[in-house]
CSV table of C-alpha atoms in Angstrom, one decimal:
chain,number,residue,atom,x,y,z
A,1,UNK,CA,-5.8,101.5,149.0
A,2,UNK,CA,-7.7,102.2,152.1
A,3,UNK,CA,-10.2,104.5,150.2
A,4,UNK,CA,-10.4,101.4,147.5
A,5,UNK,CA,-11.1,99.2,150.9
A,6,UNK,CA,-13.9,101.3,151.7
A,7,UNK,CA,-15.3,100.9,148.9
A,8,UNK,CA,-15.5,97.4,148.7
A,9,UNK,CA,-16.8,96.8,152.5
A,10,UNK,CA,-19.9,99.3,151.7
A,11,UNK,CA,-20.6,97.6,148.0
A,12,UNK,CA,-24.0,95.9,148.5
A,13,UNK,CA,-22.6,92.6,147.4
A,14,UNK,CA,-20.0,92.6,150.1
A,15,UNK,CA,-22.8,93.3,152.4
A,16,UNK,CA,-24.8,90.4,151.2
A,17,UNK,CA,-21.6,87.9,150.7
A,18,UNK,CA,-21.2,88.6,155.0
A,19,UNK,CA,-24.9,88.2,155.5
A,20,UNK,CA,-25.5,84.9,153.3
A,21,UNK,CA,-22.1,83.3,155.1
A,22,UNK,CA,-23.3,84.7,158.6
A,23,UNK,CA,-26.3,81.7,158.2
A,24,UNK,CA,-24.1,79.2,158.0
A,25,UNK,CA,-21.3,80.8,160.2
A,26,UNK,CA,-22.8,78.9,163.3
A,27,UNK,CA,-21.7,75.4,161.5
A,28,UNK,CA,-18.6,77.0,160.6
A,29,UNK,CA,-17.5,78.4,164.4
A,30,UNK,CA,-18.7,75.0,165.9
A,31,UNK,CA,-16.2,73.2,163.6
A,32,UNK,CA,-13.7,75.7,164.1
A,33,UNK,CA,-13.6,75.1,167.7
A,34,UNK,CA,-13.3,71.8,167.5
A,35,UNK,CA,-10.7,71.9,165.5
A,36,UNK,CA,-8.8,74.1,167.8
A,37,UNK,CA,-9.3,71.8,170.7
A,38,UNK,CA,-8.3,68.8,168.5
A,39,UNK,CA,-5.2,70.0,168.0
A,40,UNK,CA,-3.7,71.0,171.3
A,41,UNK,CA,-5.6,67.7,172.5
A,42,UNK,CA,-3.1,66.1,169.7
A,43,UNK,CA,-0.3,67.1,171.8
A,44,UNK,CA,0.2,70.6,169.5
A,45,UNK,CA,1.8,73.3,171.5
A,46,UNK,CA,0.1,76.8,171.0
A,47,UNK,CA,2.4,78.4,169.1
A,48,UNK,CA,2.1,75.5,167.0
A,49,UNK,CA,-1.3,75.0,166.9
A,50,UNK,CA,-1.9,79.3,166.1
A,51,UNK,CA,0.4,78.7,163.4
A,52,UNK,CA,-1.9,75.8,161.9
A,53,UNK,CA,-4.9,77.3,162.4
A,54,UNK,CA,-4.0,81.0,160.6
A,55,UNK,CA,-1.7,78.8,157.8
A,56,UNK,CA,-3.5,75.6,156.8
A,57,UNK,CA,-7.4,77.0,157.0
A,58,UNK,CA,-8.5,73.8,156.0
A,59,UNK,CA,-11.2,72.2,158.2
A,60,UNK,CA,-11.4,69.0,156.8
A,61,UNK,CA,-8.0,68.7,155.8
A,62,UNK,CA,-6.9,69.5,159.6
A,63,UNK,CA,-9.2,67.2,161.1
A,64,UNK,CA,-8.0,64.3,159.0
A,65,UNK,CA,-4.3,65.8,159.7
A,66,UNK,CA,-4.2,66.2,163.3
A,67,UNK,CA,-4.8,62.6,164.7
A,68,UNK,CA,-2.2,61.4,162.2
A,69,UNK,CA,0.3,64.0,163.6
A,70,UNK,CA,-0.6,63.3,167.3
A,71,UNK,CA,0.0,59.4,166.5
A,72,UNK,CA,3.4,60.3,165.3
A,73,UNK,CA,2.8,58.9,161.5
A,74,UNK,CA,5.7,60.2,159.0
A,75,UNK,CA,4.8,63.9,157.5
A,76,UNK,CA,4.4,62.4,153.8
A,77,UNK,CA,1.6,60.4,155.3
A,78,UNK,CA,-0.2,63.4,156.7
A,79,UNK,CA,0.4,65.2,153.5
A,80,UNK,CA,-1.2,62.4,151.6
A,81,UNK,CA,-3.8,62.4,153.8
A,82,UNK,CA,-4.4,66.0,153.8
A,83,UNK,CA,-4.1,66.0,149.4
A,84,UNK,CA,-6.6,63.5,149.0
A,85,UNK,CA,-8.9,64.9,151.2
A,86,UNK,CA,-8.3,68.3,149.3
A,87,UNK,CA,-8.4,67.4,146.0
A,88,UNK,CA,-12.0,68.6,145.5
A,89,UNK,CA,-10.4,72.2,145.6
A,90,UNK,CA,-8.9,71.7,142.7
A,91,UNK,CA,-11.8,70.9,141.0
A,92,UNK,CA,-13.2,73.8,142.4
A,93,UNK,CA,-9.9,76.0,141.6
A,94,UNK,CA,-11.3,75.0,137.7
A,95,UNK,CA,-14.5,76.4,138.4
A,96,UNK,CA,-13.2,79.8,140.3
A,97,UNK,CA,-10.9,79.9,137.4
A,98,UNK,CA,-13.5,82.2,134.8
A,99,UNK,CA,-14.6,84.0,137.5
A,100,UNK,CA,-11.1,85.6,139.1
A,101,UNK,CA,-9.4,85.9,135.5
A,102,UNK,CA,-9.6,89.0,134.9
A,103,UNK,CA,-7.5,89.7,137.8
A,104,UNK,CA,-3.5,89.3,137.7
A,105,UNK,CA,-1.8,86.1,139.1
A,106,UNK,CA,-0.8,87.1,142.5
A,107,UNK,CA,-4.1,88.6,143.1
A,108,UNK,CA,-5.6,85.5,142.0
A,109,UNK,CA,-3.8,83.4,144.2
A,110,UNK,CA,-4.9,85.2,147.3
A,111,UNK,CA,-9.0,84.5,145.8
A,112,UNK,CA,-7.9,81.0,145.6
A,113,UNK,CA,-6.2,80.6,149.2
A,114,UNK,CA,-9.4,81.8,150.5
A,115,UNK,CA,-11.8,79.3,148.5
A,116,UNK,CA,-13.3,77.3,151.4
A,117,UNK,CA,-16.1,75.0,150.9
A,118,UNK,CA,-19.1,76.9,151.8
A,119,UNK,CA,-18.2,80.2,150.0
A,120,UNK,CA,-17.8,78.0,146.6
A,121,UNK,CA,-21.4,76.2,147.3
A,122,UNK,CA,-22.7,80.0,148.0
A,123,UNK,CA,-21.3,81.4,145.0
A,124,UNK,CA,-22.2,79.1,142.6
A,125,UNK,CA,-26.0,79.2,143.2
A,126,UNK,CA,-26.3,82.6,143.0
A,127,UNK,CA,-23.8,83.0,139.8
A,128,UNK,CA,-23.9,81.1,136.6
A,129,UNK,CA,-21.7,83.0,134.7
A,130,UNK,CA,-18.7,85.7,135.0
A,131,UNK,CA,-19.8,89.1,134.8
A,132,UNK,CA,-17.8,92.2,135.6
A,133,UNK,CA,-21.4,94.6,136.8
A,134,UNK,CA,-22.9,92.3,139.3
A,135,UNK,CA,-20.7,92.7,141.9
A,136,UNK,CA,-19.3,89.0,142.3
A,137,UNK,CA,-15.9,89.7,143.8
A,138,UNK,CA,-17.3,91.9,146.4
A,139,UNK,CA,-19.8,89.5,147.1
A,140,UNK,CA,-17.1,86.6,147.2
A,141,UNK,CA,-15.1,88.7,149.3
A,142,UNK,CA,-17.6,89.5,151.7
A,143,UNK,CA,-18.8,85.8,152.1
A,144,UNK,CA,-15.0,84.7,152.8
A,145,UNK,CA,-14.7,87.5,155.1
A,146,UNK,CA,-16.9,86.3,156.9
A,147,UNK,CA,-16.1,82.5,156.6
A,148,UNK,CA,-12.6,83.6,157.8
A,149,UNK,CA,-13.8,85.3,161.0
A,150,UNK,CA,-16.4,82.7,161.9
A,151,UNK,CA,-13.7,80.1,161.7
A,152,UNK,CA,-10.1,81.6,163.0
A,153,UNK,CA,-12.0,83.1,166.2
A,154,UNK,CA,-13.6,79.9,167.5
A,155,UNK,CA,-10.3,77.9,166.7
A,156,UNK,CA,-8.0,80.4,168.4
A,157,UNK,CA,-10.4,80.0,171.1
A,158,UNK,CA,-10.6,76.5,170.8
A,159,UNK,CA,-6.9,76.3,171.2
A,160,UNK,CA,-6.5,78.3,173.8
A,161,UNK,CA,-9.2,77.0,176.1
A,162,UNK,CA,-8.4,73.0,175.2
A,163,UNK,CA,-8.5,71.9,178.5
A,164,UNK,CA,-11.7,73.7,179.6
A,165,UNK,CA,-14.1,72.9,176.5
A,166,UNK,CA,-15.9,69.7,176.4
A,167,UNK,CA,-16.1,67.5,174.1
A,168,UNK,CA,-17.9,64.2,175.5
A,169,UNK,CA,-21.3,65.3,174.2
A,170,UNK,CA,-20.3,65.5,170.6
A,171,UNK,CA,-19.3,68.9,169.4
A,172,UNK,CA,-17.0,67.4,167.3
A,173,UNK,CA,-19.9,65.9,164.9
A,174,UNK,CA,-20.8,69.5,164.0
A,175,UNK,CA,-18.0,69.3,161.4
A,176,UNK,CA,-19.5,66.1,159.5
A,177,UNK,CA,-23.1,67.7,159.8
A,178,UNK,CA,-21.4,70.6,158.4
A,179,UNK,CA,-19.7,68.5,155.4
A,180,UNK,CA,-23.2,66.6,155.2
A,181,UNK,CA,-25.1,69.8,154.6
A,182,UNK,CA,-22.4,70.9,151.9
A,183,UNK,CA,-22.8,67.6,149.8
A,184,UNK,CA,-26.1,67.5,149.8
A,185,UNK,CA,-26.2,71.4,149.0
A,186,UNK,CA,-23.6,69.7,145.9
A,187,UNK,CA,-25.8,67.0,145.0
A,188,UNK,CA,-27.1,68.5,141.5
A,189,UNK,CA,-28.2,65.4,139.4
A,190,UNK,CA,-29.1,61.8,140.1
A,191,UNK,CA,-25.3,60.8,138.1
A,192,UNK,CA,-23.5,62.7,140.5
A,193,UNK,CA,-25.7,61.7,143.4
A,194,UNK,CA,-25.3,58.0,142.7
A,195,UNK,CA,-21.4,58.5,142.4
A,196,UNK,CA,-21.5,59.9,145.7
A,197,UNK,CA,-23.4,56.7,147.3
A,198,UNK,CA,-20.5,54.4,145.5
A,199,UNK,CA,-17.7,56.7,147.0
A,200,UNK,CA,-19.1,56.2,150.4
A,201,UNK,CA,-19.4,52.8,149.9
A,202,UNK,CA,-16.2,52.4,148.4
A,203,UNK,CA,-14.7,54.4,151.6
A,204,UNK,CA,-16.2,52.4,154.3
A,205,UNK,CA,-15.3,49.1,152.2
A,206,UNK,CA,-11.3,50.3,152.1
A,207,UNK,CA,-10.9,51.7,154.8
A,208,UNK,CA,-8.5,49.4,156.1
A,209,UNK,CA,-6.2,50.6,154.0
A,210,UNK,CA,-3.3,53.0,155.6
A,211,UNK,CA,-2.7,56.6,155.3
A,212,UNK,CA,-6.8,57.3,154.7
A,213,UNK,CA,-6.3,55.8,150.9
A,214,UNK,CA,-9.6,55.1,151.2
A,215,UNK,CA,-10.0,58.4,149.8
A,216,UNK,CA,-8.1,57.9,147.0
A,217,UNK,CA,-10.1,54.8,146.2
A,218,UNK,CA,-13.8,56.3,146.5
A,219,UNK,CA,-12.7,59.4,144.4
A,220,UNK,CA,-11.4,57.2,141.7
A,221,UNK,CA,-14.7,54.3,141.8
A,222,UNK,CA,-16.9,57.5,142.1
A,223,UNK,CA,-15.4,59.2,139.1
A,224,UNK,CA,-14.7,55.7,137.1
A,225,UNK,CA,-18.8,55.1,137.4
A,226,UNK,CA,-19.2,58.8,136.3
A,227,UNK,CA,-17.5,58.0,133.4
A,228,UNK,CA,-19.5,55.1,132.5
A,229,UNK,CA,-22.5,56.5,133.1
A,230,UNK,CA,-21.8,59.7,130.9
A,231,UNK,CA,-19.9,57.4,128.1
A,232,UNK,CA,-23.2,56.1,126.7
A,233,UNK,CA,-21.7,52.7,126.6
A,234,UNK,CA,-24.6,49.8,127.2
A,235,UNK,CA,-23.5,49.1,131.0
A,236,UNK,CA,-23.7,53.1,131.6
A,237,UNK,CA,-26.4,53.2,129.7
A,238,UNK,CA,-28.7,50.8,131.6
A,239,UNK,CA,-27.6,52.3,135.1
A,240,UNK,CA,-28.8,55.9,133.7
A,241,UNK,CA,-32.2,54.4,132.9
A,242,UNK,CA,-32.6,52.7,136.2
A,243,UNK,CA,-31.8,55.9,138.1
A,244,UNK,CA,-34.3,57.7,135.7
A,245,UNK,CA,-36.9,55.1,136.4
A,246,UNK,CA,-36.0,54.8,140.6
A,247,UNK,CA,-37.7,58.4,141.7
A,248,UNK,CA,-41.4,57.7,139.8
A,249,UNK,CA,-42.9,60.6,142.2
A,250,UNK,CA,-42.2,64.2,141.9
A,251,UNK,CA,-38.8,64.8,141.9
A,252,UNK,CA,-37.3,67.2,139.7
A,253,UNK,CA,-36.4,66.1,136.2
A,254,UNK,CA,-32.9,66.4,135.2
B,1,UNK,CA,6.3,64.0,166.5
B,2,UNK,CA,9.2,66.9,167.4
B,3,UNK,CA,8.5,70.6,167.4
B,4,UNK,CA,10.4,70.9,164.5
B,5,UNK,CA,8.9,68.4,162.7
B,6,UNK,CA,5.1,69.3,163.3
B,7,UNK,CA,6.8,72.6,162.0
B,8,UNK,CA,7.6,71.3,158.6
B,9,UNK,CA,4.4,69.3,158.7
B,10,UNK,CA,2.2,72.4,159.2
B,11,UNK,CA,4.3,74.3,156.3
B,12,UNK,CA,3.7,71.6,154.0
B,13,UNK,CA,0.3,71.7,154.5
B,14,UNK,CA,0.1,75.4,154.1
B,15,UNK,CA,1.1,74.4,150.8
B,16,UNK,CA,-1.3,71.9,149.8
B,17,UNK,CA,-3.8,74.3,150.6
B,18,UNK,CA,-2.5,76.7,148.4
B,19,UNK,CA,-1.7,74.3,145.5
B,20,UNK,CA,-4.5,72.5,145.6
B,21,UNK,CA,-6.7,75.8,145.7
B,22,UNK,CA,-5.2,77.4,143.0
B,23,UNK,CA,-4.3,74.5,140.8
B,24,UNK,CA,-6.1,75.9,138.4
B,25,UNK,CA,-5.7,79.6,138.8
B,26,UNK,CA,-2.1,79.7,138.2
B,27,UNK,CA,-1.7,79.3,134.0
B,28,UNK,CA,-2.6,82.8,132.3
B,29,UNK,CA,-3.0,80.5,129.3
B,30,UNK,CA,-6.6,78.4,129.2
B,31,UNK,CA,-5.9,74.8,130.2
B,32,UNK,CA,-7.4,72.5,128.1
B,33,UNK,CA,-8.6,69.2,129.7
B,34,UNK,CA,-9.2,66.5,128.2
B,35,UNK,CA,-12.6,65.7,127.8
B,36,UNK,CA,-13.5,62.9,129.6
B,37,UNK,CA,-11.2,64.1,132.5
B,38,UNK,CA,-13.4,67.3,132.6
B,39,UNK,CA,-16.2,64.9,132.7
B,40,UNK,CA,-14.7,62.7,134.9
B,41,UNK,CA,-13.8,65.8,137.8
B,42,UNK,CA,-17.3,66.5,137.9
B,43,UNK,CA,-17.7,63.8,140.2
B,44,UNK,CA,-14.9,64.3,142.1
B,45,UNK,CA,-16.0,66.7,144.6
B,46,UNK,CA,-19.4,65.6,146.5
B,47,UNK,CA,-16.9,62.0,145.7
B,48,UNK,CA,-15.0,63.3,148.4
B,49,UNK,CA,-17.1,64.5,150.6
B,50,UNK,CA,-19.1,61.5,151.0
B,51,UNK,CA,-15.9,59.7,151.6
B,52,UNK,CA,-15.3,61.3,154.5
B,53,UNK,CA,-18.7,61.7,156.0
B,54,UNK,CA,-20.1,58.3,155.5
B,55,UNK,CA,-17.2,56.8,157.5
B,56,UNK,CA,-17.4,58.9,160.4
B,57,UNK,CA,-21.4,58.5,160.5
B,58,UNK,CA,-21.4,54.3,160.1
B,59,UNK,CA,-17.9,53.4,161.4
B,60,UNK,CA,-16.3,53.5,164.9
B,61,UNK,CA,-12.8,52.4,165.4
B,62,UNK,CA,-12.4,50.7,161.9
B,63,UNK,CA,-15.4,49.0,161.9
B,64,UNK,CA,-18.6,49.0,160.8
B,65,UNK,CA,-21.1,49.6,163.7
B,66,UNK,CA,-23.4,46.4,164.6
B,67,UNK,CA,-25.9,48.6,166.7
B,68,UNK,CA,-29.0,50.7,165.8
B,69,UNK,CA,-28.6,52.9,169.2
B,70,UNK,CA,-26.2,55.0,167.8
B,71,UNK,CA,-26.7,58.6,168.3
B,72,UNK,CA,-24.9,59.2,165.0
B,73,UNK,CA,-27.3,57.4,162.9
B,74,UNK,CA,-30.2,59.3,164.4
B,75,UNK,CA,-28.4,62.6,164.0
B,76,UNK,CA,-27.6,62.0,160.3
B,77,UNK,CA,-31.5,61.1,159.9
B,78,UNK,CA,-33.0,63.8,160.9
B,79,UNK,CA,-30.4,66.5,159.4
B,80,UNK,CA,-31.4,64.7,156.4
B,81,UNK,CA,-34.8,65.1,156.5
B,82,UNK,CA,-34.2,69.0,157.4
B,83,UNK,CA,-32.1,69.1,154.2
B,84,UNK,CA,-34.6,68.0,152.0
B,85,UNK,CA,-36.9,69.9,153.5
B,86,UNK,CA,-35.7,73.3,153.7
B,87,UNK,CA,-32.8,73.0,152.3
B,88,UNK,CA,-30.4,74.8,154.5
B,89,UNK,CA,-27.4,73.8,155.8
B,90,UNK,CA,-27.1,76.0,159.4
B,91,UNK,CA,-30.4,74.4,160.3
B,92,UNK,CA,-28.9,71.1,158.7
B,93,UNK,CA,-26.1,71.6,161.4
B,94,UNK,CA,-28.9,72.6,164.2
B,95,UNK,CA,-31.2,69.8,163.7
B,96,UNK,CA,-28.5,67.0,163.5
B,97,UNK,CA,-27.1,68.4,167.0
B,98,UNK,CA,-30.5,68.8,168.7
B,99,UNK,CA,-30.8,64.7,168.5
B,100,UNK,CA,-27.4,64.0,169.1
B,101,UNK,CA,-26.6,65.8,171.8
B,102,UNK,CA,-29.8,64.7,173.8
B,103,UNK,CA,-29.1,61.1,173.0
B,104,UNK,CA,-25.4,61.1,173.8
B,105,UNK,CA,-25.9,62.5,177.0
B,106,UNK,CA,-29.2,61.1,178.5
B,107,UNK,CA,-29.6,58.2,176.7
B,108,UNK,CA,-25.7,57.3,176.4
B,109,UNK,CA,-25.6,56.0,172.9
């Protein structure tokens, strides 16, 4: 085991998984700390808020999550809350899928639980397809290695030093640059582009609604105008051509 | 919320995590989707995303802001423009925090 360990923290790919994540690991750490504070700040107690942090590793999902349990909402509503916000890791959990299959079950869980955002937008550039010489599990391992360290450290710090951080001058916005950065880093056609515009629209317009189902309503509008732009029908049809015909200077051509 | 039930809160969201990240992981046996909801998923993530970030960038307590001297809005723009740019995320992050920092703080917006 340890001798099969060593070998897979002096693979090159592991090496450049840890180096690749390390750019980004600055976003990561900033969010992470935030996060940490957030959550004592929520009224959390430490052991609590350690627990939350080493379980849950989910940013998003435990910045959404934490207000809600400071505010005393019922736990189904912060589970809610925290699923919707999640769900894109289970379309992502579709595209791991070829990648980790040749490994058995349990081991393949333990891939999955370490999925984050950033290590998926990583991976995915640099591999198309699943092949067994290239080193993609070290690499993947090495990038979540490193995702995992740049994120636990600053949140138990975080946590521990709630009261002495501050937050007035907007530490806490680092998260959505974060989340900004990933979507445009996501943003592969002008379909799924313009399905993202409509879920942001769709979010701000129902947001009113309790237990953040706006969520639920922009994933649903987003994916509903996907449809209809891929179904060839005449309505999805015409919005296709106008996003063909609305970027007339270089763009790229998809 | 008690200690014990933030405890059970935290535990079931240890779960989600783990279901949601291995939904499809789990089956030895190839799940076939449907079609049009393999088509349809496609859209699903960056869906997400940009419905949590484009509330917290345009709204502030519920509502849609009225004002243009937001340091949000200025952020946003320029990490934008760095995106498209360069196309890296870290110096996505950097960019959007070297205006909003300076504008929260001297300029109070």
């Amino acid at each position: 085991m340890s001798s099969s360990l060593r070998a897979l923290v002096r693979h090159p790919q592991f090496a450049a998984g840890v180096r690749e994540m390390s750019g980004v690991s600055l976003g990561i750490a900033a969010w992470g700390l935030v996060t940490g504070v957030a959550m004592v700040k929520a009224g959390l107690s430490i052991p609590l808020s350690l627990l939350m942090t080493f379980t849950v590793f989910a940013g998003s999902a435990q910045l959404a999550a934490i207000p809600l349990m400071g505010a005393g909402s019922p736990a189904w509503v912060v589970w809610a809350t925290a699923l919707c916000i999640n769900l894109r890791f289970v379309i992502f959990s579709a595209h791991w899928r070829p990648f980790f299959m040749r490994f058995p079950r349990g081991q393949r869980m333990l891939l999955g639980y370490l999925t984050a955002d950033l290590n998926y937008v990583l991976f995915m550039k640099k591999f198309k397809e699943p092949r067994d010489d290239e080193g993609q599990i070290e690499y993947f391992l090495g990038s979540s290695f490193m995702s995992w360290l740049a994120w636990q450290l600053p949140s138990v710090l975080g946590i521990v030093l709630a009261d002495v951080v501050p937050t007035h001058w907007g530490l806490g916005f680092a998260g959505v640059l974060a989340l900004l950065g990933l979507g445009y880093a996501l943003m592969s056609d002008k379909a799924t582009s313009f399905a993202a515009v409509v879920a942001g629209a769709a979010a701000v317009a129902a947001f009113a609604l309790p237990y953040r189902l706006n969520m639920v309503v922009a994933i649903a509008a987003a994916v509903c105008i996907g449809l209809m732009i891929d179904g060839g029908g005449d309505a999805g049809r015409r919005v296709l051509a106008s996003l063909m015909r609305s970027k007339p200077r270089g763009g790229v051509a998809s | 919320m008690s200690e014990l039930e933030s405890f059970i809160t935290i535990i079931g969201l240890t779960a989600i995590t783990v279901v949601t990240r291995c939904f499809f992981l789990v089956s030895d046996r190839e799940l076939r989707l449907p079609g049009w909801v393999q088509r349809g998923l496609r859209y699903a993530p960056l869906a997400a995303l940009a419905a949590v970030v484009v509330p917290e960038v345009i709204m502030s307590q519920g509502q849609l802001i009225a004002t243009w001297q937001d340091a949000r809005l200025w952020s946003v723009l320029a990490a934008t423009l760095y995106f498209f740019w360069r196309r890296g995320i870290l110096g996505t992050i950097l960019v959007g925090m070297a205006v909003l920092v300076p504008l929260k703080l001297l300029a109070g917006w």
